[in-house]
Amino acid sequence: MRSRRVNRVISKLYDDALRELSLSSAQLNQLVAISVGQPLGMRAIDLGRALDIEKSTLSRNLARMQDAGWIRQIPQGKHTLLELTPAGESLLAEAYPKWQAAQASAERLLGPQLTAALLKLEP
Amino acid sequence: MRSRRVNRVISKLYDDALRELSLSSAQLNQLVAISVGQPLGMRAIDLGRALDIEKSTLSRNLARMQDAGWIRQIPQGKHTLLELTPAGESLLAEAYPKWQAAQASAERLLGPQLTAALLKLEP
DNA sequence: GGCACTAGGTTGCATATACAACTCAATGTC
DNA sequence: GACATTGAGTTGTATATGCAACCTAGTGCC
């Protein structure tokens, strides 16, 4: 109950901050993770594992982000490699200050203990 | 990022535990909250406020639960009062042990610090 | 080589979620 | 009393999410 509610509240915070970029919090998460995997190209399945996102969910989210021109999906045999496009990179750059502001608000809302415990979370 | 991921993992845990009852974690949350408001009948808008659920989301979730026969929505002038039906009550009773087991798994997964911090959360 | 198996990806379906725009009832205000 | 305002609820549209079923490219076994 708590995790669902926290998620609604915190996601809304980020969604509000990112709305003018037409970027959702879910998409930001995924773009950031893909960006971390650059420049080798992250494999889609590994992104799913890193974020605990089911493969069908991810498949559709990636399709939307490709349609938006933010990423490229490159079939690599059995796998799919993910790359940010230049548009994706500059979107991330634009999102960065807004993301930081939202992060600060989230920490204020959650308090230091919960924030620390969340960040410490391992698997 | 963390709150979204935690939510996916924890919700799946509850969804798995409740699947045989054809009950989702979101629905369990809402039923429990409605049950707390018994026997006076909780107002829909207050349920939304208590769980930070947007009114349109709640409207459709409640409709599904009414279709399932678990709750009744009683128009009361401008408001809607929510009641569990007997079927809803017995569903909650059935769900209780599964809910407790999932709760224990969740606590194990999150660890004592994060669990405590989540439960202590106020607003 | 051929065939079973596995693993990554997609598609059909369903729920959960939110925003925007709307309806309608209650509540003012004059 | 008439009209504007507000607040609860519903509906249209879109994204996010997951399960089940499917497709297909590698992989392994013989």
mmCIF file of C-alpha atoms (C1' of nucleotides) in Angstrom:
data_model
loop_
_atom_site.group_PDB
_atom_site.id
_atom_site.type_symbol
_atom_site.label_atom_id
_atom_site.label_comp_id
_atom_site.label_asym_id
_atom_site.label_seq_id
_atom_site.Cartn_x
_atom_site.Cartn_y
_atom_site.Cartn_z
ATOM 1 C CA MET A 1 0.000 0.000 0.000
ATOM 2 C CA ARG A 2 2.743 2.395 0.983
ATOM 3 C CA SER A 3 4.966 1.608 -1.958
ATOM 4 C CA ARG A 4 2.086 2.124 -4.378
ATOM 5 C CA ARG A 5 1.104 5.389 -2.803
ATOM 6 C CA VAL A 6 4.661 6.675 -2.600
ATOM 7 C CA ASN A 7 5.085 5.784 -6.228
ATOM 8 C CA ARG A 8 1.985 7.715 -7.259
ATOM 9 C CA VAL A 9 3.018 10.801 -5.332
ATOM 10 C CA ILE A 10 6.671 10.790 -6.365
ATOM 11 C CA SER A 11 5.957 9.937 -9.994
ATOM 12 C CA LYS A 12 3.499 12.792 -10.205
ATOM 13 C CA LEU A 13 6.167 15.106 -8.873
ATOM 14 C CA TYR A 14 8.542 14.132 -11.658
ATOM 15 C CA ASP A 15 5.816 14.048 -14.278
ATOM 16 C CA ASP A 16 4.845 17.607 -13.379
ATOM 17 C CA ALA A 17 8.463 18.720 -13.585
ATOM 18 C CA LEU A 18 8.989 17.045 -16.958
ATOM 19 C CA ARG A 19 5.644 17.769 -18.572
ATOM 20 C CA GLU A 20 6.869 20.689 -20.653
ATOM 21 C CA LEU A 21 9.371 18.353 -22.295
ATOM 22 C CA SER A 22 6.607 15.840 -23.089
ATOM 23 C CA LEU A 23 8.658 13.360 -21.132
ATOM 24 C CA SER A 24 7.271 11.017 -18.507
ATOM 25 C CA SER A 25 9.069 9.882 -15.386
ATOM 26 C CA ALA A 26 9.071 6.321 -16.697
ATOM 27 C CA GLN A 27 10.695 7.445 -19.917
ATOM 28 C CA LEU A 28 13.277 9.519 -18.102
ATOM 29 C CA ASN A 29 14.225 6.493 -16.022
ATOM 30 C CA GLN A 30 14.692 4.395 -19.104
ATOM 31 C CA LEU A 31 16.583 7.052 -21.037
ATOM 32 C CA VAL A 32 18.967 7.556 -18.145
ATOM 33 C CA ALA A 33 19.604 3.832 -17.891
ATOM 34 C CA ILE A 34 20.245 3.615 -21.623
ATOM 35 C CA SER A 35 22.564 6.598 -21.390
ATOM 36 C CA VAL A 36 24.592 4.839 -18.704
ATOM 37 C CA GLY A 37 25.092 1.952 -21.127
ATOM 38 C CA GLN A 38 26.575 4.201 -23.806
ATOM 39 C CA PRO A 39 28.503 4.115 -26.010
ATOM 40 C CA LEU A 40 28.502 0.323 -26.278
ATOM 41 C CA GLY A 41 24.740 0.085 -26.634
ATOM 42 C CA MET A 42 22.789 -1.494 -23.843
ATOM 43 C CA ARG A 43 20.877 -4.678 -24.527
ATOM 44 C CA ALA A 44 17.143 -4.356 -24.082
ATOM 45 C CA ILE A 45 16.836 -7.380 -21.864
ATOM 46 C CA ASP A 46 19.496 -6.009 -19.528
ATOM 47 C CA LEU A 47 17.638 -2.742 -19.245
ATOM 48 C CA GLY A 48 14.568 -4.699 -18.228
ATOM 49 C CA ARG A 49 16.552 -6.567 -15.604
ATOM 50 C CA ALA A 50 18.171 -3.435 -14.265
ATOM 51 C CA LEU A 51 14.821 -1.731 -13.774
ATOM 52 C CA ASP A 52 12.661 -4.803 -13.100
ATOM 53 C CA ILE A 53 10.459 -4.045 -16.059
ATOM 54 C CA GLU A 54 8.636 -6.858 -17.758
ATOM 55 C CA LYS A 55 9.793 -7.452 -21.303
ATOM 56 C CA SER A 56 6.454 -6.713 -22.948
ATOM 57 C CA THR A 57 6.136 -3.438 -21.070
ATOM 58 C CA LEU A 58 9.622 -2.486 -22.100
ATOM 59 C CA SER A 59 9.035 -3.483 -25.693
ATOM 60 C CA ARG A 60 6.205 -1.003 -25.987
ATOM 61 C CA ASN A 61 7.899 1.773 -24.044
ATOM 62 C CA LEU A 62 10.942 1.483 -26.262
ATOM 63 C CA ALA A 63 8.772 1.564 -29.367
ATOM 64 C CA ARG A 64 7.223 4.831 -28.214
ATOM 65 C CA MET A 65 10.624 6.343 -27.480
ATOM 66 C CA GLN A 66 11.908 5.243 -30.856
ATOM 67 C CA ASP A 67 8.861 6.810 -32.508
ATOM 68 C CA ALA A 68 9.637 9.984 -30.584
ATOM 69 C CA GLY A 69 13.139 9.864 -32.073
ATOM 70 C CA TRP A 70 14.960 9.599 -28.756
ATOM 71 C CA ILE A 71 16.483 6.163 -29.179
ATOM 72 C CA ARG A 72 17.457 3.662 -31.824
ATOM 73 C CA GLN A 73 16.852 -0.065 -31.456
ATOM 74 C CA ILE A 74 19.427 -2.079 -33.358
ATOM 75 C CA PRO A 75 18.676 -5.789 -33.807
ATOM 76 C CA GLN A 76 21.803 -7.720 -32.969
ATOM 77 C CA GLY A 77 21.040 -11.335 -33.663
ATOM 78 C CA LYS A 78 18.852 -12.449 -30.847
ATOM 79 C CA HIS A 79 19.236 -9.208 -28.944
ATOM 80 C CA THR A 80 18.406 -5.571 -29.396
ATOM 81 C CA LEU A 81 20.984 -2.902 -28.734
ATOM 82 C CA LEU A 82 19.764 0.446 -27.491
ATOM 83 C CA GLU A 83 21.335 3.774 -28.359
ATOM 84 C CA LEU A 84 20.372 7.335 -27.625
ATOM 85 C CA THR A 85 19.941 9.464 -30.707
ATOM 86 C CA PRO A 86 21.329 13.013 -30.658
ATOM 87 C CA ALA A 87 17.761 14.154 -29.981
ATOM 88 C CA GLY A 88 17.645 11.777 -27.040
ATOM 89 C CA GLU A 89 20.919 13.101 -25.679
ATOM 90 C CA SER A 90 19.846 16.693 -25.891
ATOM 91 C CA LEU A 91 16.494 15.854 -24.332
ATOM 92 C CA LEU A 92 18.332 14.312 -21.411
ATOM 93 C CA ALA A 93 20.458 17.419 -21.119
ATOM 94 C CA GLU A 94 17.339 19.582 -21.041
ATOM 95 C CA ALA A 95 15.727 17.309 -18.513
ATOM 96 C CA TYR A 96 18.668 17.330 -16.167
ATOM 97 C CA PRO A 97 17.976 20.516 -14.185
ATOM 98 C CA LYS A 98 14.285 19.674 -13.918
ATOM 99 C CA TRP A 99 15.166 16.205 -12.803
ATOM 100 C CA GLN A 100 17.436 17.581 -10.107
ATOM 101 C CA ALA A 101 14.779 19.946 -8.849
ATOM 102 C CA ALA A 102 12.246 17.131 -8.678
ATOM 103 C CA GLN A 103 14.792 14.965 -6.918
ATOM 104 C CA ALA A 104 15.233 17.634 -4.262
ATOM 105 C CA SER A 105 11.472 17.950 -3.791
ATOM 106 C CA ALA A 106 11.152 14.196 -3.523
ATOM 107 C CA GLU A 107 13.824 14.026 -0.866
ATOM 108 C CA ARG A 108 12.119 16.763 1.088
ATOM 109 C CA LEU A 109 8.824 14.954 0.834
ATOM 110 C CA LEU A 110 10.151 11.571 1.824
ATOM 111 C CA GLY A 111 12.493 12.742 4.524
ATOM 112 C CA PRO A 112 16.140 11.812 5.017
ATOM 113 C CA GLN A 113 15.577 8.351 6.478
ATOM 114 C CA LEU A 114 13.375 7.049 3.725
ATOM 115 C CA THR A 115 15.517 8.682 1.059
ATOM 116 C CA ALA A 116 18.654 7.119 2.448
ATOM 117 C CA ALA A 117 17.018 3.717 2.809
ATOM 118 C CA LEU A 118 15.743 3.849 -0.771
ATOM 119 C CA LEU A 119 19.118 4.806 -2.181
ATOM 120 C CA LYS A 120 20.854 2.125 -0.190
ATOM 121 C CA LEU A 121 18.601 -0.552 -1.632
ATOM 122 C CA GLU A 122 20.656 -3.170 -3.368
ATOM 123 C CA PRO A 123 19.284 -5.701 -5.796
ATOM 124 C CA MET B 1 13.535 5.731 -10.230
ATOM 125 C CA ARG B 2 13.776 3.843 -6.997
ATOM 126 C CA SER B 3 10.192 4.374 -5.998
ATOM 127 C CA ARG B 4 8.954 3.188 -9.371
ATOM 128 C CA ARG B 5 11.115 0.110 -9.273
ATOM 129 C CA VAL B 6 10.243 -0.718 -5.694
ATOM 130 C CA ASN B 7 6.609 -0.354 -6.594
ATOM 131 C CA ARG B 8 6.919 -2.756 -9.526
ATOM 132 C CA VAL B 9 8.691 -5.385 -7.468
ATOM 133 C CA ILE B 10 6.494 -5.121 -4.395
ATOM 134 C CA SER B 11 3.254 -4.922 -6.353
ATOM 135 C CA LYS B 12 4.198 -8.042 -8.258
ATOM 136 C CA LEU B 13 4.784 -9.816 -4.993
ATOM 137 C CA TYR B 14 1.270 -9.011 -3.812
ATOM 138 C CA ASP B 15 -0.266 -9.642 -7.218
ATOM 139 C CA ASP B 16 1.288 -13.096 -7.275
ATOM 140 C CA ALA B 17 -0.011 -13.827 -3.790
ATOM 141 C CA LEU B 18 -3.523 -12.650 -4.629
ATOM 142 C CA ARG B 19 -3.834 -13.963 -8.153
ATOM 143 C CA GLU B 20 -5.875 -17.029 -7.213
ATOM 144 C CA LEU B 21 -8.493 -14.702 -5.759
ATOM 145 C CA SER B 22 -8.587 -12.680 -8.987
ATOM 146 C CA LEU B 23 -7.714 -9.717 -6.842
ATOM 147 C CA SER B 24 -5.034 -7.167 -7.660
ATOM 148 C CA SER B 25 -2.849 -5.375 -5.178
ATOM 149 C CA ALA B 26 -4.463 -2.067 -6.137
ATOM 150 C CA GLN B 27 -7.901 -3.492 -5.476
ATOM 151 C CA LEU B 28 -6.841 -4.957 -2.151
ATOM 152 C CA ASN B 29 -5.556 -1.564 -1.075
ATOM 153 C CA GLN B 30 -8.817 0.075 -1.960
ATOM 154 C CA LEU B 31 -10.982 -2.609 -0.379
ATOM 155 C CA VAL B 32 -9.034 -2.400 2.856
ATOM 156 C CA ALA B 33 -9.414 1.359 2.947
ATOM 157 C CA ILE B 34 -13.140 1.059 2.313
ATOM 158 C CA SER B 35 -13.393 -1.564 5.021
ATOM 159 C CA VAL B 36 -11.754 0.806 7.490
ATOM 160 C CA GLY B 37 -14.499 3.320 6.736
ATOM 161 C CA GLN B 38 -17.262 0.851 7.620
ATOM 162 C CA PRO B 39 -19.980 0.838 8.709
ATOM 163 C CA LEU B 40 -20.641 4.506 8.013
ATOM 164 C CA GLY B 41 -19.760 4.276 4.372
ATOM 165 C CA MET B 42 -16.651 6.035 3.180
ATOM 166 C CA ARG B 43 -16.980 8.852 0.694
ATOM 167 C CA ALA B 44 -15.258 8.181 -2.618
ATOM 168 C CA ILE B 45 -13.416 11.468 -2.657
ATOM 169 C CA ASP B 46 -11.981 10.767 0.799
ATOM 170 C CA LEU B 47 -10.749 7.396 -0.358
ATOM 171 C CA GLY B 48 -8.955 9.129 -3.191
ATOM 172 C CA ARG B 49 -7.389 11.599 -0.794
ATOM 173 C CA ALA B 50 -6.336 8.902 1.637
ATOM 174 C CA LEU B 51 -4.562 6.937 -1.077
ATOM 175 C CA ASP B 52 -3.519 9.804 -3.344
ATOM 176 C CA ILE B 53 -5.452 8.368 -6.247
ATOM 177 C CA GLU B 54 -6.741 10.679 -8.915
ATOM 178 C CA LYS B 55 -10.525 10.815 -9.067
ATOM 179 C CA SER B 56 -10.858 9.492 -12.611
ATOM 180 C CA THR B 57 -8.630 6.530 -11.800
ATOM 181 C CA LEU B 58 -10.670 5.809 -8.722
ATOM 182 C CA SER B 59 -13.938 6.169 -10.588
ATOM 183 C CA ARG B 60 -12.988 3.360 -12.953
ATOM 184 C CA ASN B 61 -11.422 1.148 -10.296
ATOM 185 C CA LEU B 62 -14.566 1.417 -8.203
ATOM 186 C CA ALA B 63 -16.728 0.603 -11.205
ATOM 187 C CA ARG B 64 -14.761 -2.596 -11.765
ATOM 188 C CA MET B 65 -15.085 -3.585 -8.120
ATOM 189 C CA GLN B 66 -18.772 -2.886 -8.164
ATOM 190 C CA ASP B 67 -19.127 -5.016 -11.301
ATOM 191 C CA ALA B 68 -17.264 -7.745 -9.451
ATOM 192 C CA GLY B 69 -19.832 -7.483 -6.674
ATOM 193 C CA TRP B 70 -17.377 -6.495 -3.959
ATOM 194 C CA ILE B 71 -18.644 -3.005 -3.214
ATOM 195 C CA ARG B 72 -21.733 -0.855 -3.552
ATOM 196 C CA GLN B 73 -21.597 2.797 -4.579
ATOM 197 C CA ILE B 74 -24.458 4.754 -3.087
ATOM 198 C CA PRO B 75 -25.027 8.226 -4.522
ATOM 199 C CA GLN B 76 -25.554 10.643 -1.659
ATOM 200 C CA GLY B 77 -26.317 13.971 -3.183
ATOM 201 C CA LYS B 78 -23.044 15.281 -4.467
ATOM 202 C CA HIS B 79 -21.057 12.415 -2.997
ATOM 203 C CA THR B 80 -20.794 8.683 -3.331
ATOM 204 C CA LEU B 81 -20.751 6.466 -0.280
ATOM 205 C CA LEU B 82 -18.816 3.234 -0.508
ATOM 206 C CA GLU B 83 -19.789 0.010 1.213
ATOM 207 C CA LEU B 84 -18.383 -3.477 1.094
ATOM 208 C CA THR B 85 -20.894 -6.111 0.061
ATOM 209 C CA PRO B 86 -20.930 -9.425 1.938
ATOM 210 C CA ALA B 87 -18.968 -10.854 -1.008
ATOM 211 C CA GLY B 88 -16.438 -8.072 -0.551
ATOM 212 C CA GLU B 89 -16.140 -8.785 3.145
ATOM 213 C CA SER B 90 -15.569 -12.485 2.637
ATOM 214 C CA LEU B 91 -13.084 -11.779 -0.139
ATOM 215 C CA LEU B 92 -11.126 -9.603 2.269
ATOM 216 C CA ALA B 93 -11.221 -12.386 4.841
ATOM 217 C CA GLU B 94 -9.870 -14.837 2.272
ATOM 218 C CA ALA B 95 -7.218 -12.398 1.220
ATOM 219 C CA TYR B 96 -6.020 -11.725 4.725
ATOM 220 C CA PRO B 97 -3.561 -14.619 5.187
ATOM 221 C CA LYS B 98 -2.162 -14.177 1.693
ATOM 222 C CA TRP B 99 -1.801 -10.487 2.336
ATOM 223 C CA GLN B 100 0.102 -11.165 5.548
ATOM 224 C CA ALA B 101 2.433 -13.598 3.820
ATOM 225 C CA ALA B 102 3.142 -11.096 1.073
ATOM 226 C CA GLN B 103 3.692 -8.406 3.672
ATOM 227 C CA ALA B 104 6.322 -10.562 5.350
ATOM 228 C CA SER B 105 8.074 -11.216 2.039
ATOM 229 C CA ALA B 106 8.021 -7.533 1.239
ATOM 230 C CA GLU B 107 9.580 -6.649 4.560
ATOM 231 C CA ARG B 108 12.273 -9.239 4.025
ATOM 232 C CA LEU B 109 12.955 -7.853 0.574
ATOM 233 C CA LEU B 110 13.075 -4.227 1.610
ATOM 234 C CA GLY B 111 14.927 -4.724 4.845
ATOM 235 C CA PRO B 112 14.052 -3.339 8.267
ATOM 236 C CA GLN B 113 15.221 0.230 7.669
ATOM 237 C CA LEU B 114 13.255 0.851 4.532
ATOM 238 C CA THR B 115 10.215 -0.937 5.928
ATOM 239 C CA ALA B 116 10.276 1.161 9.068
ATOM 240 C CA ALA B 117 10.797 4.368 7.128
ATOM 241 C CA LEU B 118 7.901 3.551 4.805
ATOM 242 C CA LEU B 119 5.533 2.755 7.648
ATOM 243 C CA LYS B 120 6.518 5.877 9.509
ATOM 244 C CA LEU B 121 5.641 8.059 6.535
ATOM 245 C CA GLU B 122 3.008 10.567 7.504
ATOM 246 C CA PRO B 123 1.005 12.606 5.047
ATOM 247 C "C1'" DG C 1 23.016 -32.238 -40.013
ATOM 248 C "C1'" DG C 2 18.708 -32.227 -37.667
ATOM 249 C "C1'" DC C 3 15.809 -31.599 -33.939
ATOM 250 C "C1'" DA C 4 14.485 -30.128 -29.275
ATOM 251 C "C1'" DC C 5 15.162 -26.363 -26.205
ATOM 252 C "C1'" DT C 6 15.913 -21.797 -24.596
ATOM 253 C "C1'" DA C 7 15.791 -16.952 -24.480
ATOM 254 C "C1'" DG C 8 14.633 -12.474 -26.410
ATOM 255 C "C1'" DG C 9 11.054 -10.029 -28.519
ATOM 256 C "C1'" DT C 10 6.169 -8.958 -30.011
ATOM 257 C "C1'" DT C 11 1.138 -9.073 -29.760
ATOM 258 C "C1'" DG C 12 -3.553 -9.630 -27.594
ATOM 259 C "C1'" DC C 13 -5.804 -8.524 -23.671
ATOM 260 C "C1'" DA C 14 -6.666 -6.511 -19.163
ATOM 261 C "C1'" DT C 15 -5.874 -3.307 -15.237
ATOM 262 C "C1'" DA C 16 -3.891 1.016 -13.249
ATOM 263 C "C1'" DT C 17 -2.826 5.520 -13.766
ATOM 264 C "C1'" DA C 18 -3.394 10.630 -14.958
ATOM 265 C "C1'" DC C 19 -4.893 14.883 -17.559
ATOM 266 C "C1'" DA C 20 -8.440 17.495 -19.850
ATOM 267 C "C1'" DA C 21 -12.923 18.399 -20.658
ATOM 268 C "C1'" DC C 22 -17.352 17.740 -19.476
ATOM 269 C "C1'" DT C 23 -21.872 17.220 -16.419
ATOM 270 C "C1'" DC C 24 -24.432 18.066 -12.509
ATOM 271 C "C1'" DA C 25 -25.569 19.191 -7.850
ATOM 272 C "C1'" DA C 26 -24.750 22.121 -3.934
ATOM 273 C "C1'" DT C 27 -23.579 26.543 -2.382
ATOM 274 C "C1'" DG C 28 -22.993 30.755 -2.344
ATOM 275 C "C1'" DT C 29 -23.764 36.061 -3.708
ATOM 276 C "C1'" DC C 30 -26.381 39.742 -5.203
ATOM 277 C "C1'" DG D 1 -34.921 33.833 -6.963
ATOM 278 C "C1'" DA D 2 -31.263 33.972 -10.689
ATOM 279 C "C1'" DC D 3 -26.726 33.342 -11.723
ATOM 280 C "C1'" DA D 4 -21.780 32.402 -10.908
ATOM 281 C "C1'" DT D 5 -18.708 29.335 -8.460
ATOM 282 C "C1'" DT D 6 -17.119 25.244 -6.678
ATOM 283 C "C1'" DG D 7 -16.564 20.429 -6.068
ATOM 284 C "C1'" DA D 8 -17.589 15.421 -7.070
ATOM 285 C "C1'" DG D 9 -17.987 12.323 -10.587
ATOM 286 C "C1'" DT D 10 -17.665 10.508 -15.505
ATOM 287 C "C1'" DT D 11 -15.721 10.071 -20.113
ATOM 288 C "C1'" DG D 12 -12.172 10.490 -23.872
ATOM 289 C "C1'" DT D 13 -7.503 9.756 -24.651
ATOM 290 C "C1'" DA D 14 -2.861 8.323 -23.626
ATOM 291 C "C1'" DT D 15 0.936 5.973 -21.152
ATOM 292 C "C1'" DA D 16 2.587 2.238 -18.003
ATOM 293 C "C1'" DT D 17 2.248 -2.158 -16.462
ATOM 294 C "C1'" DG D 18 1.934 -7.415 -16.557
ATOM 295 C "C1'" DC D 19 0.365 -12.172 -18.101
ATOM 296 C "C1'" DA D 20 -0.298 -15.516 -21.710
ATOM 297 C "C1'" DA D 21 0.555 -16.931 -26.040
ATOM 298 C "C1'" DC D 22 3.123 -16.690 -29.790
ATOM 299 C "C1'" DC D 23 7.369 -16.201 -33.129
ATOM 300 C "C1'" DT D 24 12.105 -16.815 -34.082
ATOM 301 C "C1'" DA D 25 17.086 -16.938 -33.774
ATOM 302 C "C1'" DG D 26 20.716 -19.218 -31.312
ATOM 303 C "C1'" DT D 27 22.290 -23.217 -28.712
ATOM 304 C "C1'" DG D 28 23.032 -27.795 -27.543
ATOM 305 C "C1'" DC D 29 22.639 -32.618 -28.041
ATOM 306 C "C1'" DC D 30 22.693 -36.849 -30.585
#
